[in-house]
């Protein structure tokens, strides 16, 4: 490769290096939305916004959110540890269930697909740090825009069916999940997630398919945990072990990372971090515009259809409101809800631009509990940059 | 103008690759700034993650970078010596800092 081409590739391959603008403490604004997709694709993926190759960290562009189901090749990717198996022998792959069970099990992929009831759930998968770039001062972690989320139809078997097959002992209380991603150092803790038995319901599945195809490698092939309504740090990928215990075992990723202040606003100041904290579990109500995109030009008096998606943790979306006057007045968008309460609700809003110049679309989702998205500026800051759900904004120019 | 180092050659063959047998995750040559202490960064950080993981954290305080390294040592058990921790902190703050100590 010629040096110039090489240089071009490497510039495009790295995500935008952030500017050094500093804002006053503890503010929240719109997440960064001008990152370009890379010109390089990862296996089974189209080119996406690429933050890291090892571990792979890929973000979907805004256009992804014009559709209710995210295609496998544009679905975001987030791993924690560098060593991800690059070959899986599907004939010998098993998932092990042990600990406080009547009978230890090793279930092969074939048995999983044949010996249990096959179920499907459509659910949103979202990183807890999605939209982290909205927070200032900048919390540690990847500075995601809004694209660390997606919605897919997940097919697999109920976790409860697997546990029933093994038989839980009387003292069983916690279930630990581990996948095949490994650290570079032997002593680094595994990316293990634990769930309390009471958190289980029939929607929690061990999935092998996503949108009718095998899971993509980078989304956890051949098996991953699916926990509808929960942030994705709980959805363990390349799931290989399930261990039932009576006591909670201290875990880095649950006890240190992925936590927010345990107060009503789940917020704190950069100077004084709030203690105690709690793990991020259930997702809050959120909407993101997929079309139009920031900076687009639309014609005066034309027919613009604003499209996007909204979701929460499974209570369901009651309405999505759109404002074109900076949030003074709101109009209802039309909703399409065909994939259940854990899925994206698609919204559409027809608008005829009557004035030339800039117009900003804002969208606000409200769920069935009446929870609604706050304005970005009203969201409290937290040091992990988690759970951002500000009202989304897109500004276009009417020409 | 700040010097940039481009690391290794990326494998273009994996463009639009589909999975047949083994998966090959492409190597990306993230641009990282050259300067004093870079050798220590390369020796201590690259074992676990790419430079993309560093440059996409956003500009941060000296305290932030020091705590990140401490986290790598305490929680992720990375064998980083005290001396290297200081060198890496200096490097990161100089090139990926926000000018603030805390």
GROMACS .gro file of C-alpha atoms in nm:
model
  501
    1UNK     CA    1   0.000   0.000   0.000
    2UNK     CA    2   0.125   0.347  -0.079
    3UNK     CA    3   0.200   0.562   0.219
    4UNK     CA    4  -0.064   0.820   0.133
    5UNK     CA    5  -0.339   0.564   0.105
    6UNK     CA    6  -0.225   0.411   0.426
    7UNK     CA    7  -0.242   0.744   0.603
    8UNK     CA    8  -0.592   0.807   0.470
    9UNK     CA    9  -0.711   0.470   0.588
   10UNK     CA   10  -0.576   0.513   0.935
   11UNK     CA   11  -0.728   0.857   0.974
   12UNK     CA   12  -1.068   0.737   0.869
   13UNK     CA   13  -1.036   0.429   1.083
   14UNK     CA   14  -0.990   0.617   1.404
   15UNK     CA   15  -1.303   0.776   1.547
   16UNK     CA   16  -1.297   1.151   1.594
   17UNK     CA   17  -1.049   1.276   1.846
   18UNK     CA   18  -1.246   1.492   2.081
   19UNK     CA   19  -1.192   1.861   2.111
   20UNK     CA   20  -1.057   2.005   2.432
   21UNK     CA   21  -1.353   2.235   2.497
   22UNK     CA   22  -1.429   2.243   2.866
   23UNK     CA   23  -1.769   2.331   3.000
   24UNK     CA   24  -1.858   2.406   3.359
   25UNK     CA   25  -1.896   2.117   3.598
   26UNK     CA   26  -2.168   1.857   3.574
   27UNK     CA   27  -2.352   1.965   3.261
   28UNK     CA   28  -2.537   1.759   3.007
   29UNK     CA   29  -2.598   1.841   2.642
   30UNK     CA   30  -2.673   1.653   2.321
   31UNK     CA   31  -2.442   1.357   2.260
   32UNK     CA   32  -2.181   1.394   1.985
   33UNK     CA   33  -2.339   1.322   1.648
   34UNK     CA   34  -2.087   1.396   1.376
   35UNK     CA   35  -1.874   1.085   1.379
   36UNK     CA   36  -1.810   0.922   1.048
   37UNK     CA   37  -1.835   0.554   0.987
   38UNK     CA   38  -1.503   0.389   0.919
   39UNK     CA   39  -1.417   0.283   0.565
   40UNK     CA   40  -1.326  -0.056   0.703
   41UNK     CA   41  -1.570  -0.329   0.792
   42UNK     CA   42  -1.543  -0.589   1.065
   43UNK     CA   43  -1.647  -0.949   0.994
   44UNK     CA   44  -2.022  -0.978   0.926
   45UNK     CA   45  -2.061  -0.603   0.970
   46UNK     CA   46  -2.095  -0.314   0.731
   47UNK     CA   47  -1.860  -0.024   0.811
   48UNK     CA   48  -1.961   0.135   1.142
   49UNK     CA   49  -1.823   0.405   1.373
   50UNK     CA   50  -1.512   0.234   1.508
   51UNK     CA   51  -1.364   0.324   1.846
   52UNK     CA   52  -1.140   0.025   1.899
   53UNK     CA   53  -1.041  -0.293   1.723
   54UNK     CA   54  -0.928  -0.475   2.037
   55UNK     CA   55  -1.159  -0.520   2.210
   56UNK     CA   56  -1.396  -0.439   1.923
   57UNK     CA   57  -1.613  -0.134   1.988
   58UNK     CA   58  -1.846  -0.037   1.705
   59UNK     CA   59  -2.129   0.214   1.702
   60UNK     CA   60  -2.427   0.229   1.466
   61UNK     CA   61  -2.485   0.556   1.280
   62UNK     CA   62  -2.801   0.762   1.336
   63UNK     CA   63  -2.968   0.635   1.018
   64UNK     CA   64  -3.003   0.295   1.190
   65UNK     CA   65  -3.280   0.438   1.406
   66UNK     CA   66  -3.515   0.502   1.118
   67UNK     CA   67  -3.612   0.134   1.144
   68UNK     CA   68  -3.775  -0.073   1.415
   69UNK     CA   69  -3.546  -0.372   1.371
   70UNK     CA   70  -3.171  -0.321   1.353
   71UNK     CA   71  -3.006  -0.537   1.092
   72UNK     CA   72  -2.736  -0.774   1.212
   73UNK     CA   73  -2.462  -0.614   1.004
   74UNK     CA   74  -2.524  -0.269   1.150
   75UNK     CA   75  -2.583  -0.374   1.510
   76UNK     CA   76  -2.341  -0.215   1.760
   77UNK     CA   77  -2.058  -0.414   1.920
   78UNK     CA   78  -1.902  -0.385   2.263
   79UNK     CA   79  -1.663  -0.631   2.426
   80UNK     CA   80  -1.465  -0.582   2.747
   81UNK     CA   81  -1.169  -0.815   2.723
   82UNK     CA   82  -0.922  -0.854   2.438
   83UNK     CA   83  -0.914  -1.227   2.383
   84UNK     CA   84  -1.225  -1.337   2.196
   85UNK     CA   85  -1.221  -1.685   2.044
   86UNK     CA   86  -1.195  -1.660   1.668
   87UNK     CA   87  -1.311  -2.012   1.607
   88UNK     CA   88  -1.611  -2.189   1.754
   89UNK     CA   89  -1.670  -2.556   1.686
   90UNK     CA   90  -2.048  -2.570   1.682
   91UNK     CA   91  -2.043  -2.952   1.701
   92UNK     CA   92  -1.863  -2.958   2.033
   93UNK     CA   93  -1.984  -2.632   2.189
   94UNK     CA   94  -2.166  -2.685   2.515
   95UNK     CA   95  -2.314  -2.469   2.784
   96UNK     CA   96  -2.243  -2.590   3.136
   97UNK     CA   97  -2.482  -2.553   3.426
   98UNK     CA   98  -2.350  -2.627   3.772
   99UNK     CA   99  -2.336  -2.511   4.132
  100UNK     CA  100  -2.643  -2.553   4.353
  101UNK     CA  101  -2.829  -2.777   4.108
  102UNK     CA  102  -2.958  -3.132   4.146
  103UNK     CA  103  -2.766  -3.237   3.839
  104UNK     CA  104  -2.476  -3.072   3.657
  105UNK     CA  105  -2.557  -3.031   3.290
  106UNK     CA  106  -2.361  -2.990   2.971
  107UNK     CA  107  -2.599  -2.900   2.696
  108UNK     CA  108  -2.479  -2.904   2.336
  109UNK     CA  109  -2.602  -2.654   2.080
  110UNK     CA  110  -2.793  -2.931   1.907
  111UNK     CA  111  -2.967  -3.035   2.229
  112UNK     CA  112  -3.046  -2.674   2.308
  113UNK     CA  113  -3.217  -2.639   1.971
  114UNK     CA  114  -3.400  -2.972   1.985
  115UNK     CA  115  -3.478  -3.063   2.343
  116UNK     CA  116  -3.633  -2.741   2.469
  117UNK     CA  117  -3.920  -2.520   2.370
  118UNK     CA  118  -3.793  -2.261   2.122
  119UNK     CA  119  -3.906  -1.908   2.196
  120UNK     CA  120  -3.854  -1.565   2.046
  121UNK     CA  121  -3.853  -1.218   2.197
  122UNK     CA  122  -3.793  -0.885   2.027
  123UNK     CA  123  -3.592  -0.663   2.256
  124UNK     CA  124  -3.370  -0.356   2.263
  125UNK     CA  125  -3.007  -0.404   2.355
  126UNK     CA  126  -2.844  -0.083   2.481
  127UNK     CA  127  -2.508  -0.013   2.643
  128UNK     CA  128  -2.540   0.161   2.980
  129UNK     CA  129  -2.287   0.415   2.855
  130UNK     CA  130  -2.478   0.487   2.533
  131UNK     CA  131  -2.473   0.864   2.464
  132UNK     CA  132  -2.199   0.913   2.724
  133UNK     CA  133  -2.052   1.198   2.516
  134UNK     CA  134  -2.348   1.409   2.639
  135UNK     CA  135  -2.190   1.452   2.981
  136UNK     CA  136  -1.939   1.721   3.083
  137UNK     CA  137  -1.694   1.702   3.239
  138UNK     CA  138  -1.631   1.397   3.030
  139UNK     CA  139  -1.677   1.076   3.230
  140UNK     CA  140  -1.428   0.799   3.171
  141UNK     CA  141  -1.515   0.539   2.911
  142UNK     CA  142  -1.577   0.536   2.540
  143UNK     CA  143  -1.738   0.858   2.425
  144UNK     CA  144  -2.036   0.698   2.255
  145UNK     CA  145  -2.284   0.897   2.052
  146UNK     CA  146  -2.638   0.757   2.055
  147UNK     CA  147  -2.561   0.446   1.851
  148UNK     CA  148  -2.463   0.195   2.119
  149UNK     CA  149  -2.806   0.038   2.091
  150UNK     CA  150  -3.015  -0.178   1.862
  151UNK     CA  151  -3.330  -0.388   1.852
  152UNK     CA  152  -3.350  -0.746   1.726
  153UNK     CA  153  -3.566  -1.055   1.730
  154UNK     CA  154  -3.385  -1.298   1.959
  155UNK     CA  155  -3.456  -1.670   1.936
  156UNK     CA  156  -3.349  -1.932   2.184
  157UNK     CA  157  -3.469  -2.117   2.490
  158UNK     CA  158  -3.592  -1.990   2.823
  159UNK     CA  159  -3.325  -1.972   3.090
  160UNK     CA  160  -3.582  -2.102   3.339
  161UNK     CA  161  -3.629  -2.416   3.127
  162UNK     CA  162  -3.254  -2.484   3.141
  163UNK     CA  163  -3.245  -2.429   3.516
  164UNK     CA  164  -3.551  -2.650   3.567
  165UNK     CA  165  -3.384  -2.927   3.372
  166UNK     CA  166  -3.085  -2.906   3.606
  167UNK     CA  167  -3.310  -2.867   3.912
  168UNK     CA  168  -3.237  -2.592   4.162
  169UNK     CA  169  -3.138  -2.678   4.516
  170UNK     CA  170  -3.312  -2.520   4.813
  171UNK     CA  171  -3.044  -2.261   4.885
  172UNK     CA  172  -3.013  -2.144   4.523
  173UNK     CA  173  -3.030  -1.768   4.514
  174UNK     CA  174  -2.785  -1.623   4.259
  175UNK     CA  175  -2.704  -1.723   3.903
  176UNK     CA  176  -2.364  -1.634   3.760
  177UNK     CA  177  -2.301  -1.612   3.386
  178UNK     CA  178  -1.968  -1.633   3.213
  179UNK     CA  179  -1.875  -1.625   2.848
  180UNK     CA  180  -1.564  -1.708   2.649
  181UNK     CA  181  -1.404  -1.364   2.628
  182UNK     CA  182  -1.075  -1.372   2.812
  183UNK     CA  183  -0.830  -1.121   2.947
  184UNK     CA  184  -0.467  -1.094   2.845
  185UNK     CA  185  -0.361  -1.163   3.201
  186UNK     CA  186  -0.460  -1.473   3.387
  187UNK     CA  187  -0.541  -1.276   3.701
  188UNK     CA  188  -0.781  -1.029   3.540
  189UNK     CA  189  -1.137  -1.099   3.657
  190UNK     CA  190  -1.367  -1.259   3.404
  191UNK     CA  191  -1.659  -1.062   3.271
  192UNK     CA  192  -1.911  -1.237   3.491
  193UNK     CA  193  -2.263  -1.118   3.558
  194UNK     CA  194  -2.483  -1.238   3.840
  195UNK     CA  195  -2.859  -1.225   3.856
  196UNK     CA  196  -3.082  -1.282   4.152
  197UNK     CA  197  -3.328  -1.565   4.094
  198UNK     CA  198  -3.613  -1.319   4.155
  199UNK     CA  199  -3.504  -1.121   3.848
  200UNK     CA  200  -3.587  -1.409   3.620
  201UNK     CA  201  -3.898  -1.433   3.411
  202UNK     CA  202  -4.001  -1.615   3.096
  203UNK     CA  203  -3.858  -1.342   2.876
  204UNK     CA  204  -3.503  -1.415   2.986
  205UNK     CA  205  -3.358  -1.644   2.723
  206UNK     CA  206  -3.037  -1.801   2.604
  207UNK     CA  207  -3.038  -1.699   2.238
  208UNK     CA  208  -2.863  -1.848   1.936
  209UNK     CA  209  -3.039  -1.645   1.668
  210UNK     CA  210  -3.079  -1.280   1.593
  211UNK     CA  211  -3.326  -1.170   1.327
  212UNK     CA  212  -3.353  -1.521   1.188
  213UNK     CA  213  -2.979  -1.580   1.150
  214UNK     CA  214  -2.707  -1.720   1.372
  215UNK     CA  215  -2.582  -1.451   1.609
  216UNK     CA  216  -2.299  -1.259   1.442
  217UNK     CA  217  -1.963  -1.347   1.594
  218UNK     CA  218  -1.919  -1.000   1.733
  219UNK     CA  219  -2.261  -1.011   1.897
  220UNK     CA  220  -2.183  -1.326   2.091
  221UNK     CA  221  -2.197  -1.629   1.860
  222UNK     CA  222  -2.303  -1.899   1.926
  223UNK     CA  223  -2.505  -1.818   2.242
  224UNK     CA  224  -2.579  -1.512   2.447
  225UNK     CA  225  -2.796  -1.419   2.737
  226UNK     CA  226  -3.095  -1.201   2.650
  227UNK     CA  227  -3.240  -0.994   2.933
  228UNK     CA  228  -3.514  -0.776   2.788
  229UNK     CA  229  -3.542  -0.436   2.956
  230UNK     CA  230  -3.192  -0.450   3.104
  231UNK     CA  231  -2.882  -0.267   2.987
  232UNK     CA  232  -2.646  -0.476   2.779
  233UNK     CA  233  -2.373  -0.525   3.040
  234UNK     CA  234  -2.596  -0.806   3.169
  235UNK     CA  235  -2.639  -0.978   2.833
  236UNK     CA  236  -2.332  -1.203   2.854
  237UNK     CA  237  -2.192  -1.297   2.512
  238UNK     CA  238  -2.049  -1.634   2.397
  239UNK     CA  239  -2.221  -1.773   2.704
  240UNK     CA  240  -2.049  -2.088   2.823
  241UNK     CA  241  -2.114  -2.129   3.196
  242UNK     CA  242  -2.407  -2.083   3.429
  243UNK     CA  243  -2.332  -2.134   3.796
  244UNK     CA  244  -2.594  -2.129   4.068
  245UNK     CA  245  -2.490  -2.012   4.414
  246UNK     CA  246  -2.644  -1.924   4.749
  247UNK     CA  247  -2.428  -1.619   4.810
  248UNK     CA  248  -2.348  -1.321   4.595
  249UNK     CA  249  -1.987  -1.324   4.487
  250UNK     CA  250  -1.812  -0.990   4.459
  251UNK     CA  251  -1.752  -0.902   4.095
  252UNK     CA  252  -1.562  -0.616   3.941
  253UNK     CA  253  -1.800  -0.540   3.659
  254UNK     CA  254  -2.106  -0.544   3.882
  255UNK     CA  255  -1.956  -0.395   4.197
  256UNK     CA  256  -1.720  -0.133   4.058
  257UNK     CA  257  -1.819  -0.059   3.699
  258UNK     CA  258  -2.170  -0.007   3.563
  259UNK     CA  259  -2.306   0.168   3.871
  260UNK     CA  260  -2.490   0.494   3.931
  261UNK     CA  261  -2.554   0.694   4.249
  262UNK     CA  262  -2.827   0.533   4.457
  263UNK     CA  263  -3.036   0.848   4.490
  264UNK     CA  264  -3.351   0.970   4.318
  265UNK     CA  265  -3.181   1.167   4.039
  266UNK     CA  266  -2.904   0.905   4.007
  267UNK     CA  267  -2.671   1.202   3.994
  268UNK     CA  268  -2.375   1.360   4.168
  269UNK     CA  269  -2.118   1.634   4.116
  270UNK     CA  270  -1.773   1.585   3.971
  271UNK     CA  271  -1.624   1.705   4.302
  272UNK     CA  272  -1.832   1.482   4.529
  273UNK     CA  273  -1.921   1.139   4.406
  274UNK     CA  274  -2.232   1.008   4.576
  275UNK     CA  275  -2.216   0.693   4.785
  276UNK     CA  276  -2.386   0.448   4.794
  277UNK     CA  277  -2.424   0.334   4.437
  278UNK     CA  278  -2.641   0.076   4.265
  279UNK     CA  279  -2.595  -0.132   3.949
  280UNK     CA  280  -2.755  -0.011   3.628
  281UNK     CA  281  -3.028  -0.258   3.545
  282UNK     CA  282  -3.357  -0.139   3.398
  283UNK     CA  283  -3.343   0.101   3.106
  284UNK     CA  284  -3.517   0.437   3.123
  285UNK     CA  285  -3.746   0.583   2.858
  286UNK     CA  286  -3.566   0.711   2.548
  287UNK     CA  287  -3.623   0.807   2.186
  288UNK     CA  288  -3.379   0.869   1.903
  289UNK     CA  289  -3.447   1.026   1.564
  290UNK     CA  290  -3.326   0.822   1.265
  291UNK     CA  291  -3.436   1.062   0.993
  292UNK     CA  292  -3.366   1.336   0.910
  293UNK     CA  293  -3.009   1.376   1.031
  294UNK     CA  294  -2.826   1.680   1.161
  295UNK     CA  295  -2.714   1.913   0.885
  296UNK     CA  296  -2.943   1.775   0.615
  297UNK     CA  297  -3.114   2.014   0.378
  298UNK     CA  298  -3.488   1.983   0.322
  299UNK     CA  299  -3.701   2.174   0.072
  300UNK     CA  300  -3.935   2.451   0.169
  301UNK     CA  301  -4.299   2.339   0.165
  302UNK     CA  302  -4.196   1.980   0.105
  303UNK     CA  303  -4.325   1.679   0.293
  304UNK     CA  304  -4.073   1.580   0.561
  305UNK     CA  305  -4.144   1.264   0.760
  306UNK     CA  306  -3.948   1.257   1.086
  307UNK     CA  307  -3.886   0.896   1.182
  308UNK     CA  308  -3.728   0.730   1.480
  309UNK     CA  309  -3.755   0.478   1.759
  310UNK     CA  310  -3.855   0.487   2.125
  311UNK     CA  311  -3.832   0.229   2.403
  312UNK     CA  312  -3.811   0.173   2.776
  313UNK     CA  313  -3.757  -0.129   2.999
  314UNK     CA  314  -4.072  -0.309   2.891
  315UNK     CA  315  -4.352  -0.105   3.041
  316UNK     CA  316  -4.416   0.012   2.688
  317UNK     CA  317  -4.426   0.345   2.509
  318UNK     CA  318  -4.749   0.541   2.543
  319UNK     CA  319  -4.662   0.831   2.315
  320UNK     CA  320  -4.385   1.010   2.135
  321UNK     CA  321  -4.413   1.388   2.116
  322UNK     CA  322  -4.241   1.609   1.861
  323UNK     CA  323  -4.156   1.977   1.897
  324UNK     CA  324  -4.036   2.215   1.627
  325UNK     CA  325  -4.035   2.526   1.849
  326UNK     CA  326  -3.766   2.441   2.100
  327UNK     CA  327  -3.993   2.246   2.331
  328UNK     CA  328  -4.264   2.509   2.384
  329UNK     CA  329  -4.536   2.304   2.215
  330UNK     CA  330  -4.555   1.934   2.142
  331UNK     CA  331  -4.744   1.732   1.885
  332UNK     CA  332  -4.813   1.359   1.891
  333UNK     CA  333  -4.625   1.137   1.649
  334UNK     CA  334  -4.786   0.835   1.488
  335UNK     CA  335  -4.672   0.507   1.647
  336UNK     CA  336  -4.615   0.159   1.510
  337UNK     CA  337  -4.592  -0.108   1.778
  338UNK     CA  338  -4.585  -0.457   1.638
  339UNK     CA  339  -4.299  -0.632   1.814
  340UNK     CA  340  -4.403  -0.624   2.178
  341UNK     CA  341  -4.325  -0.411   2.476
  342UNK     CA  342  -3.948  -0.472   2.487
  343UNK     CA  343  -3.899  -0.370   2.124
  344UNK     CA  344  -3.853  -0.034   1.960
  345UNK     CA  345  -4.174   0.157   1.906
  346UNK     CA  346  -4.138   0.322   1.566
  347UNK     CA  347  -4.265   0.676   1.533
  348UNK     CA  348  -4.341   0.901   1.234
  349UNK     CA  349  -4.425   1.268   1.224
  350UNK     CA  350  -4.520   1.454   0.909
  351UNK     CA  351  -4.394   1.811   0.884
  352UNK     CA  352  -4.419   2.076   0.614
  353UNK     CA  353  -4.146   2.338   0.658
  354UNK     CA  354  -4.314   2.675   0.599
  355UNK     CA  355  -4.012   2.892   0.685
  356UNK     CA  356  -3.664   2.903   0.538
  357UNK     CA  357  -3.361   2.856   0.758
  358UNK     CA  358  -3.285   2.616   1.039
  359UNK     CA  359  -3.545   2.401   1.208
  360UNK     CA  360  -3.484   2.172   1.504
  361UNK     CA  361  -3.689   1.860   1.562
  362UNK     CA  362  -3.710   1.740   1.922
  363UNK     CA  363  -3.861   1.411   2.029
  364UNK     CA  364  -3.981   1.308   2.372
  365UNK     CA  365  -4.105   0.959   2.455
  366UNK     CA  366  -4.349   0.890   2.738
  367UNK     CA  367  -4.400   0.539   2.871
  368UNK     CA  368  -4.709   0.377   3.019
  369UNK     CA  369  -4.600   0.471   3.372
  370UNK     CA  370  -4.597   0.835   3.263
  371UNK     CA  371  -4.216   0.860   3.277
  372UNK     CA  372  -4.094   1.099   3.013
  373UNK     CA  373  -3.759   1.202   2.874
  374UNK     CA  374  -3.610   1.515   3.029
  375UNK     CA  375  -3.435   1.787   2.830
  376UNK     CA  376  -3.066   1.709   2.797
  377UNK     CA  377  -2.974   2.001   3.023
  378UNK     CA  378  -3.199   1.869   3.302
  379UNK     CA  379  -3.025   1.534   3.330
  380UNK     CA  380  -2.805   1.494   3.635
  381UNK     CA  381  -2.440   1.415   3.580
  382UNK     CA  382  -2.288   1.086   3.698
  383UNK     CA  383  -1.924   0.986   3.690
  384UNK     CA  384  -1.974   0.678   3.475
  385UNK     CA  385  -2.176   0.864   3.212
  386UNK     CA  386  -2.456   0.611   3.236
  387UNK     CA  387  -2.826   0.611   3.152
  388UNK     CA  388  -2.840   0.928   2.943
  389UNK     CA  389  -3.191   0.967   2.803
  390UNK     CA  390  -3.222   1.333   2.706
  391UNK     CA  391  -3.479   1.456   2.454
  392UNK     CA  392  -3.321   1.402   2.112
  393UNK     CA  393  -3.260   1.690   1.873
  394UNK     CA  394  -3.192   1.709   1.503
  395UNK     CA  395  -3.138   2.037   1.319
  396UNK     CA  396  -3.188   2.063   0.944
  397UNK     CA  397  -3.185   2.355   0.703
  398UNK     CA  398  -3.491   2.445   0.502
  399UNK     CA  399  -3.386   2.561   0.154
  400UNK     CA  400   0.310   2.010   1.419
  401UNK     CA  401   0.286   1.717   1.650
  402UNK     CA  402   0.450   1.400   1.536
  403UNK     CA  403   0.229   1.106   1.470
  404UNK     CA  404   0.326   0.746   1.475
  405UNK     CA  405   0.146   0.500   1.259
  406UNK     CA  406   0.169   0.152   1.388
  407UNK     CA  407   0.207  -0.149   1.165
  408UNK     CA  408   0.011  -0.222   0.853
  409UNK     CA  409  -0.355  -0.302   0.871
  410UNK     CA  410  -0.492  -0.600   0.696
  411UNK     CA  411  -0.706  -0.482   0.410
  412UNK     CA  412  -0.795  -0.837   0.321
  413UNK     CA  413  -1.059  -0.843   0.591
  414UNK     CA  414  -1.265  -0.570   0.425
  415UNK     CA  415  -1.623  -0.688   0.406
  416UNK     CA  416  -1.508  -1.027   0.517
  417UNK     CA  417  -1.767  -1.285   0.600
  418UNK     CA  418  -1.711  -1.559   0.849
  419UNK     CA  419  -1.601  -1.888   0.702
  420UNK     CA  420  -1.417  -2.089   0.956
  421UNK     CA  421  -1.205  -1.858   1.165
  422UNK     CA  422  -1.296  -1.500   1.224
  423UNK     CA  423  -1.040  -1.236   1.156
  424UNK     CA  424  -1.088  -0.907   1.334
  425UNK     CA  425  -0.912  -0.631   1.143
  426UNK     CA  426  -0.620  -0.448   1.293
  427UNK     CA  427  -0.667  -0.072   1.297
  428UNK     CA  428  -0.371   0.161   1.309
  429UNK     CA  429  -0.507   0.427   1.537
  430UNK     CA  430  -0.305   0.745   1.525
  431UNK     CA  431  -0.144   0.810   1.854
  432UNK     CA  432   0.079   1.101   1.942
  433UNK     CA  433   0.450   1.041   1.975
  434UNK     CA  434   0.644   1.176   2.264
  435UNK     CA  435   0.832   1.107   2.582
  436UNK     CA  436   0.698   0.801   2.756
  437UNK     CA  437   0.546   0.647   2.445
  438UNK     CA  438   0.754   0.331   2.483
  439UNK     CA  439   0.606   0.272   2.826
  440UNK     CA  440   0.254   0.320   2.686
  441UNK     CA  441   0.322   0.070   2.414
  442UNK     CA  442   0.472  -0.179   2.658
  443UNK     CA  443   0.203  -0.155   2.924
  444UNK     CA  444  -0.126  -0.068   2.753
  445UNK     CA  445  -0.130  -0.251   2.421
  446UNK     CA  446  -0.132  -0.592   2.586
  447UNK     CA  447  -0.500  -0.552   2.670
  448UNK     CA  448  -0.642  -0.287   2.439
  449UNK     CA  449  -0.585  -0.083   2.127
  450UNK     CA  450  -0.483   0.281   2.118
  451UNK     CA  451  -0.840   0.352   2.008
  452UNK     CA  452  -0.945   0.273   2.363
  453UNK     CA  453  -0.716   0.550   2.488
  454UNK     CA  454  -0.785   0.824   2.235
  455UNK     CA  455  -1.162   0.777   2.250
  456UNK     CA  456  -1.184   0.846   2.624
  457UNK     CA  457  -1.183   1.219   2.556
  458UNK     CA  458  -0.940   1.475   2.701
  459UNK     CA  459  -0.904   1.411   3.073
  460UNK     CA  460  -0.738   1.544   3.387
  461UNK     CA  461  -0.410   1.420   3.523
  462UNK     CA  462  -0.597   1.269   3.815
  463UNK     CA  463  -0.827   1.082   3.575
  464UNK     CA  464  -0.539   0.922   3.388
  465UNK     CA  465  -0.358   0.834   3.710
  466UNK     CA  466  -0.674   0.665   3.840
  467UNK     CA  467  -0.724   0.478   3.512
  468UNK     CA  468  -0.379   0.327   3.545
  469UNK     CA  469  -0.444   0.248   3.910
  470UNK     CA  470  -0.764   0.069   3.802
  471UNK     CA  471  -0.570  -0.137   3.549
  472UNK     CA  472  -0.328  -0.242   3.821
  473UNK     CA  473  -0.574  -0.297   4.107
  474UNK     CA  474  -0.875  -0.441   3.929
  475UNK     CA  475  -0.740  -0.578   3.603
  476UNK     CA  476  -0.413  -0.700   3.756
  477UNK     CA  477  -0.194  -0.544   3.489
  478UNK     CA  478   0.173  -0.578   3.590
  479UNK     CA  479   0.261  -0.208   3.560
  480UNK     CA  480   0.550  -0.089   3.776
  481UNK     CA  481   0.520   0.228   3.985
  482UNK     CA  482   0.781   0.392   3.767
  483UNK     CA  483   0.601   0.308   3.444
  484UNK     CA  484   0.270   0.418   3.593
  485UNK     CA  485   0.419   0.762   3.646
  486UNK     CA  486   0.569   0.777   3.297
  487UNK     CA  487   0.244   0.665   3.132
  488UNK     CA  488   0.042   0.916   3.336
  489UNK     CA  489   0.274   1.197   3.227
  490UNK     CA  490   0.246   1.091   2.865
  491UNK     CA  491  -0.134   1.058   2.869
  492UNK     CA  492  -0.186   1.387   3.047
  493UNK     CA  493   0.046   1.568   2.810
  494UNK     CA  494  -0.113   1.434   2.492
  495UNK     CA  495  -0.468   1.341   2.599
  496UNK     CA  496  -0.516   1.576   2.891
  497UNK     CA  497  -0.753   1.864   2.946
  498UNK     CA  498  -0.498   2.082   3.122
  499UNK     CA  499  -0.647   2.025   3.466
  500UNK     CA  500  -0.474   1.839   3.743
  501UNK     CA  501  -0.802   1.724   3.900
   0.00000   0.00000   0.00000
